[in-house]
Tab-separated table of C-alpha atoms in Angstrom:
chain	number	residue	atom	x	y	z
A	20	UNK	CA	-13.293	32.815	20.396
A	21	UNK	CA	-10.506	32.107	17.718
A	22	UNK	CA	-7.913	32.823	20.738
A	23	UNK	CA	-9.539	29.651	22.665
A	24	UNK	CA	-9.645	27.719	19.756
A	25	UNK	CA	-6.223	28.079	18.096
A	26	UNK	CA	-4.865	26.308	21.173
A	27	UNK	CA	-7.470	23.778	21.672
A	28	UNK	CA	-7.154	22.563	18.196
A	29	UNK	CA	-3.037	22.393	18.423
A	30	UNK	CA	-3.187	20.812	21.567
A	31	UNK	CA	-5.716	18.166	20.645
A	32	UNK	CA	-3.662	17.571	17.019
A	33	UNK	CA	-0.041	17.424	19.169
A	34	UNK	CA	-2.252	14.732	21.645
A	35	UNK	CA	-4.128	12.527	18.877
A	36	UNK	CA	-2.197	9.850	17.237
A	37	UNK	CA	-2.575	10.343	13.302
A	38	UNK	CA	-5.240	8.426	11.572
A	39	UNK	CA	-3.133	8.292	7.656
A	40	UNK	CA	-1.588	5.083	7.115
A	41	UNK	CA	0.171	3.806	4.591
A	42	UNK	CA	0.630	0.308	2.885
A	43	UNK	CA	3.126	-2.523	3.197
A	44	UNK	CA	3.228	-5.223	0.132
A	45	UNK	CA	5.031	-8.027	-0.029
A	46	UNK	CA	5.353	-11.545	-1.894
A	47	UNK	CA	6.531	-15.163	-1.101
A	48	UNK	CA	7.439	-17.772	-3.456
A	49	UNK	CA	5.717	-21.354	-3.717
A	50	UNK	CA	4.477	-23.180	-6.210
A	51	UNK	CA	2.550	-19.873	-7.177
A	52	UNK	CA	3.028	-16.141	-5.937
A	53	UNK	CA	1.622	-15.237	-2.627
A	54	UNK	CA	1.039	-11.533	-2.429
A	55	UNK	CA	0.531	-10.337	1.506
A	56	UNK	CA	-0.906	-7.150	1.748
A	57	UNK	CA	-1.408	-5.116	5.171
A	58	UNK	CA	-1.430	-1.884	6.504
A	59	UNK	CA	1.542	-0.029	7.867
A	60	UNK	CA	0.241	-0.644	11.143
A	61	UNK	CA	0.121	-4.700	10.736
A	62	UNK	CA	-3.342	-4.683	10.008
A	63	UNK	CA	-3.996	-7.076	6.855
A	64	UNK	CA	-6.251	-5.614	3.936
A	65	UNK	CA	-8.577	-8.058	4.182
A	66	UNK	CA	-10.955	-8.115	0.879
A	67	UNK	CA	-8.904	-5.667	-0.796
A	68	UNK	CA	-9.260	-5.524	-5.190
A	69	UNK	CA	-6.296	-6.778	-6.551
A	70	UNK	CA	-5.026	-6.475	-10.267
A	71	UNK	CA	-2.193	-8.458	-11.935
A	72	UNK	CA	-0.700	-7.271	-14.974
A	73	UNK	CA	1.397	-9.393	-17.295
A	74	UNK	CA	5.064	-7.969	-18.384
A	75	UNK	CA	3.730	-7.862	-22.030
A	76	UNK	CA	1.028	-6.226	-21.684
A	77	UNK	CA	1.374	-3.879	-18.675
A	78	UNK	CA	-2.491	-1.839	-19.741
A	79	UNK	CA	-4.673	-4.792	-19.424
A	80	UNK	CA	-5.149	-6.719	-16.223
A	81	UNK	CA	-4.107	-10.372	-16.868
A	82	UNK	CA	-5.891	-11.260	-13.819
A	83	UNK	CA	-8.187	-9.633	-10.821
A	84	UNK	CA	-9.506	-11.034	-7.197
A	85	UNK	CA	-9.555	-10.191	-4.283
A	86	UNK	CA	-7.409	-10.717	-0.754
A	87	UNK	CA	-8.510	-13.084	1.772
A	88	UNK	CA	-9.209	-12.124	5.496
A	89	UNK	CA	-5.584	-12.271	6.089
A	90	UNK	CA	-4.715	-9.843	3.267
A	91	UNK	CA	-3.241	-12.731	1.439
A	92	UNK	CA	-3.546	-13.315	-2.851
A	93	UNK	CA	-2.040	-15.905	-4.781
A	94	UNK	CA	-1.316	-16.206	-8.786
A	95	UNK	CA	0.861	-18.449	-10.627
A	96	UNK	CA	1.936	-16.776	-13.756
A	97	UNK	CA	1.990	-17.743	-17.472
A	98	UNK	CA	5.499	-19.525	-17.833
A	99	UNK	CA	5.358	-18.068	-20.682
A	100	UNK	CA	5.932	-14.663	-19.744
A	101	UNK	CA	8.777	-13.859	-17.932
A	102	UNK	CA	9.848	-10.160	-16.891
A	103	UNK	CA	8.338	-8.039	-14.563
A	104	UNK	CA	4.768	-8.828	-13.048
A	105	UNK	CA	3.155	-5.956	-11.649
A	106	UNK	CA	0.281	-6.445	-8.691
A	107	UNK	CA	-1.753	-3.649	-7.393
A	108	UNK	CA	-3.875	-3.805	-4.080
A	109	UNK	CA	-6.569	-0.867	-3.180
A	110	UNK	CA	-8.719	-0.413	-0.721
A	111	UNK	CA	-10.324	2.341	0.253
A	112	UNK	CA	-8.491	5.044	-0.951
A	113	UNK	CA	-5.058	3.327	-0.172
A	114	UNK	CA	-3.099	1.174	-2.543
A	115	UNK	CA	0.251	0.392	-3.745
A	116	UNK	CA	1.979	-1.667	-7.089
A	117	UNK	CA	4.223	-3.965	-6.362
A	118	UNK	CA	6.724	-5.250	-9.327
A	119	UNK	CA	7.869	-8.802	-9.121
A	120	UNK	CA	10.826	-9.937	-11.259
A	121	UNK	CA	9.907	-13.441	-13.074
A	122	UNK	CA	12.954	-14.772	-14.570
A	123	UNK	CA	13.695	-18.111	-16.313
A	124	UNK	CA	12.251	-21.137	-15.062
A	125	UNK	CA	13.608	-23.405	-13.583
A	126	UNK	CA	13.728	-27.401	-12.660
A	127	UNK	CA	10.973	-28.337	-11.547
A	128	UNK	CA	11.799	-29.575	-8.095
A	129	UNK	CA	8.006	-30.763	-7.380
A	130	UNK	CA	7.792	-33.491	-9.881
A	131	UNK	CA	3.812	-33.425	-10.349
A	132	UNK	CA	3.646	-30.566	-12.878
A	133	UNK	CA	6.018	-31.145	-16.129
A	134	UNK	CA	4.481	-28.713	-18.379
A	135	UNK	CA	4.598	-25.555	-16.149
A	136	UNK	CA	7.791	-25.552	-14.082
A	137	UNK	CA	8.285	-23.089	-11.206
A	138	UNK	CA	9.869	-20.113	-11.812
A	139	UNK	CA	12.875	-18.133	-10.124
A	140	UNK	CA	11.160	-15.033	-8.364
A	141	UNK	CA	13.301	-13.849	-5.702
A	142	UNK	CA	11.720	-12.994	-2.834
A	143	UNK	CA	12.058	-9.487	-1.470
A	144	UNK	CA	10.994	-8.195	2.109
A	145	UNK	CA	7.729	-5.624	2.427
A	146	UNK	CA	8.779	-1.866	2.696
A	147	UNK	CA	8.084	-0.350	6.178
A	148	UNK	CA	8.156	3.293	6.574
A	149	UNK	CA	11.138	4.631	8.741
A	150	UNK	CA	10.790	6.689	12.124
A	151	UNK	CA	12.109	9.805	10.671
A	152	UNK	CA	9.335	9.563	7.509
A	153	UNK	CA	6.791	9.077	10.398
A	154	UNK	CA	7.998	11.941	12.131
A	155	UNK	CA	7.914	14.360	8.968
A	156	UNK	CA	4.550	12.994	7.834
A	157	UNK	CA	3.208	13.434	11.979
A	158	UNK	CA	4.547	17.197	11.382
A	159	UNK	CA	3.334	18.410	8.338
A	160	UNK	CA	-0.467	17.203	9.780
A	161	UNK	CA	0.249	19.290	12.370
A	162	UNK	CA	1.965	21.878	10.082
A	163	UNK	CA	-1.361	21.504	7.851
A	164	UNK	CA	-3.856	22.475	10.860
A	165	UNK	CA	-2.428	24.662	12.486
A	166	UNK	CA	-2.200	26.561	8.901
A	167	UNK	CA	-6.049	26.157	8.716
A	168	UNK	CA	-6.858	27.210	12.067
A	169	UNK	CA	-4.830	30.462	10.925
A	170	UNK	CA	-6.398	30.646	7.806
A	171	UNK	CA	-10.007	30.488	9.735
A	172	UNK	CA	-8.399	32.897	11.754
A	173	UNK	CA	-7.650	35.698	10.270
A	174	UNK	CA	-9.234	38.841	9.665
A	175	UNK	CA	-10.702	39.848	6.576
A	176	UNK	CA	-11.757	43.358	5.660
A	177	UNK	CA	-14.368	44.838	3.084
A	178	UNK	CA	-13.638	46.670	0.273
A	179	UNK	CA	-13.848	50.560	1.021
């Protein structure tokens, strides 16, 4: 039986496509911070828990909510406190932190807010995973079951 099914179970992990995906973050700048969150695959985290932690005090979340359908949250941060804003997204089981330099502020361009100007937060673009990572993570799944098949596999014997 484990001869039939050693195959079976390579051939049908070489011909499914691998469920595991990762997570692409990613911000854009307006009069507060839009955070876009979405799946390696496009897919937006829709509803996903967000935290956002100040840079001076990184333990305790300054804020928390929650992404929109589009996998889309937006803060504007204390003026205040500038440095390094950290956001983290989860949702089931798969998250990410993305940091996001706040530096000095600067003129306020829209004229309707004196006391909190907009800040400088350059923007950056939202990692994607290369083909070659796909490829490794694609064969250490495989690598993964077809050492459990052989694990399943093997003979044991009794103590004599």
């Amino acid at each position: 039986m484990m001869r039939t099914l050693l195959p079976s179970l390579l051939l049908w992990g070489l011909g499914m496509p691998v469920w595991a995906h990762g997570v692409e973050l990613g911000f854009s700048t307006t009069p507060a911070i839009e955070v876009q969150a979405r799946y390696d695959t496009g897919q937006p985290m829709a509803k996903a828990q967000v935290t956002v932690f100040a840079p001076g005090d990184p333990g305790v979340a300054w804020l928390t909510g929650q992404t929109d359908g589009e996998g889309r949250f937006w803060f504007r941060p204390d003026p205040a406190q500038l440095g390094a804003w950290q956001v983290r997204v989860r949702q089931g089981g798969h998250g990410g932190m993305l940091t996001i330099p706040v530096t000095t502020p600067a003129e306020d361009v829209m004229g309707d807010e004196p006391e909190a100007p907009d800040l400088k937060i350059p923007a950056s673009p939202p990692a994607s995973l290369s083909p070659w990572l796909r490829l490794g993570m694609a064969a250490s799944w495989v690598w993964g079951l077809v050492g459990t098949a052989l694990f399943f596999a093997r003979k044991t014997h009794a103590p004599s």
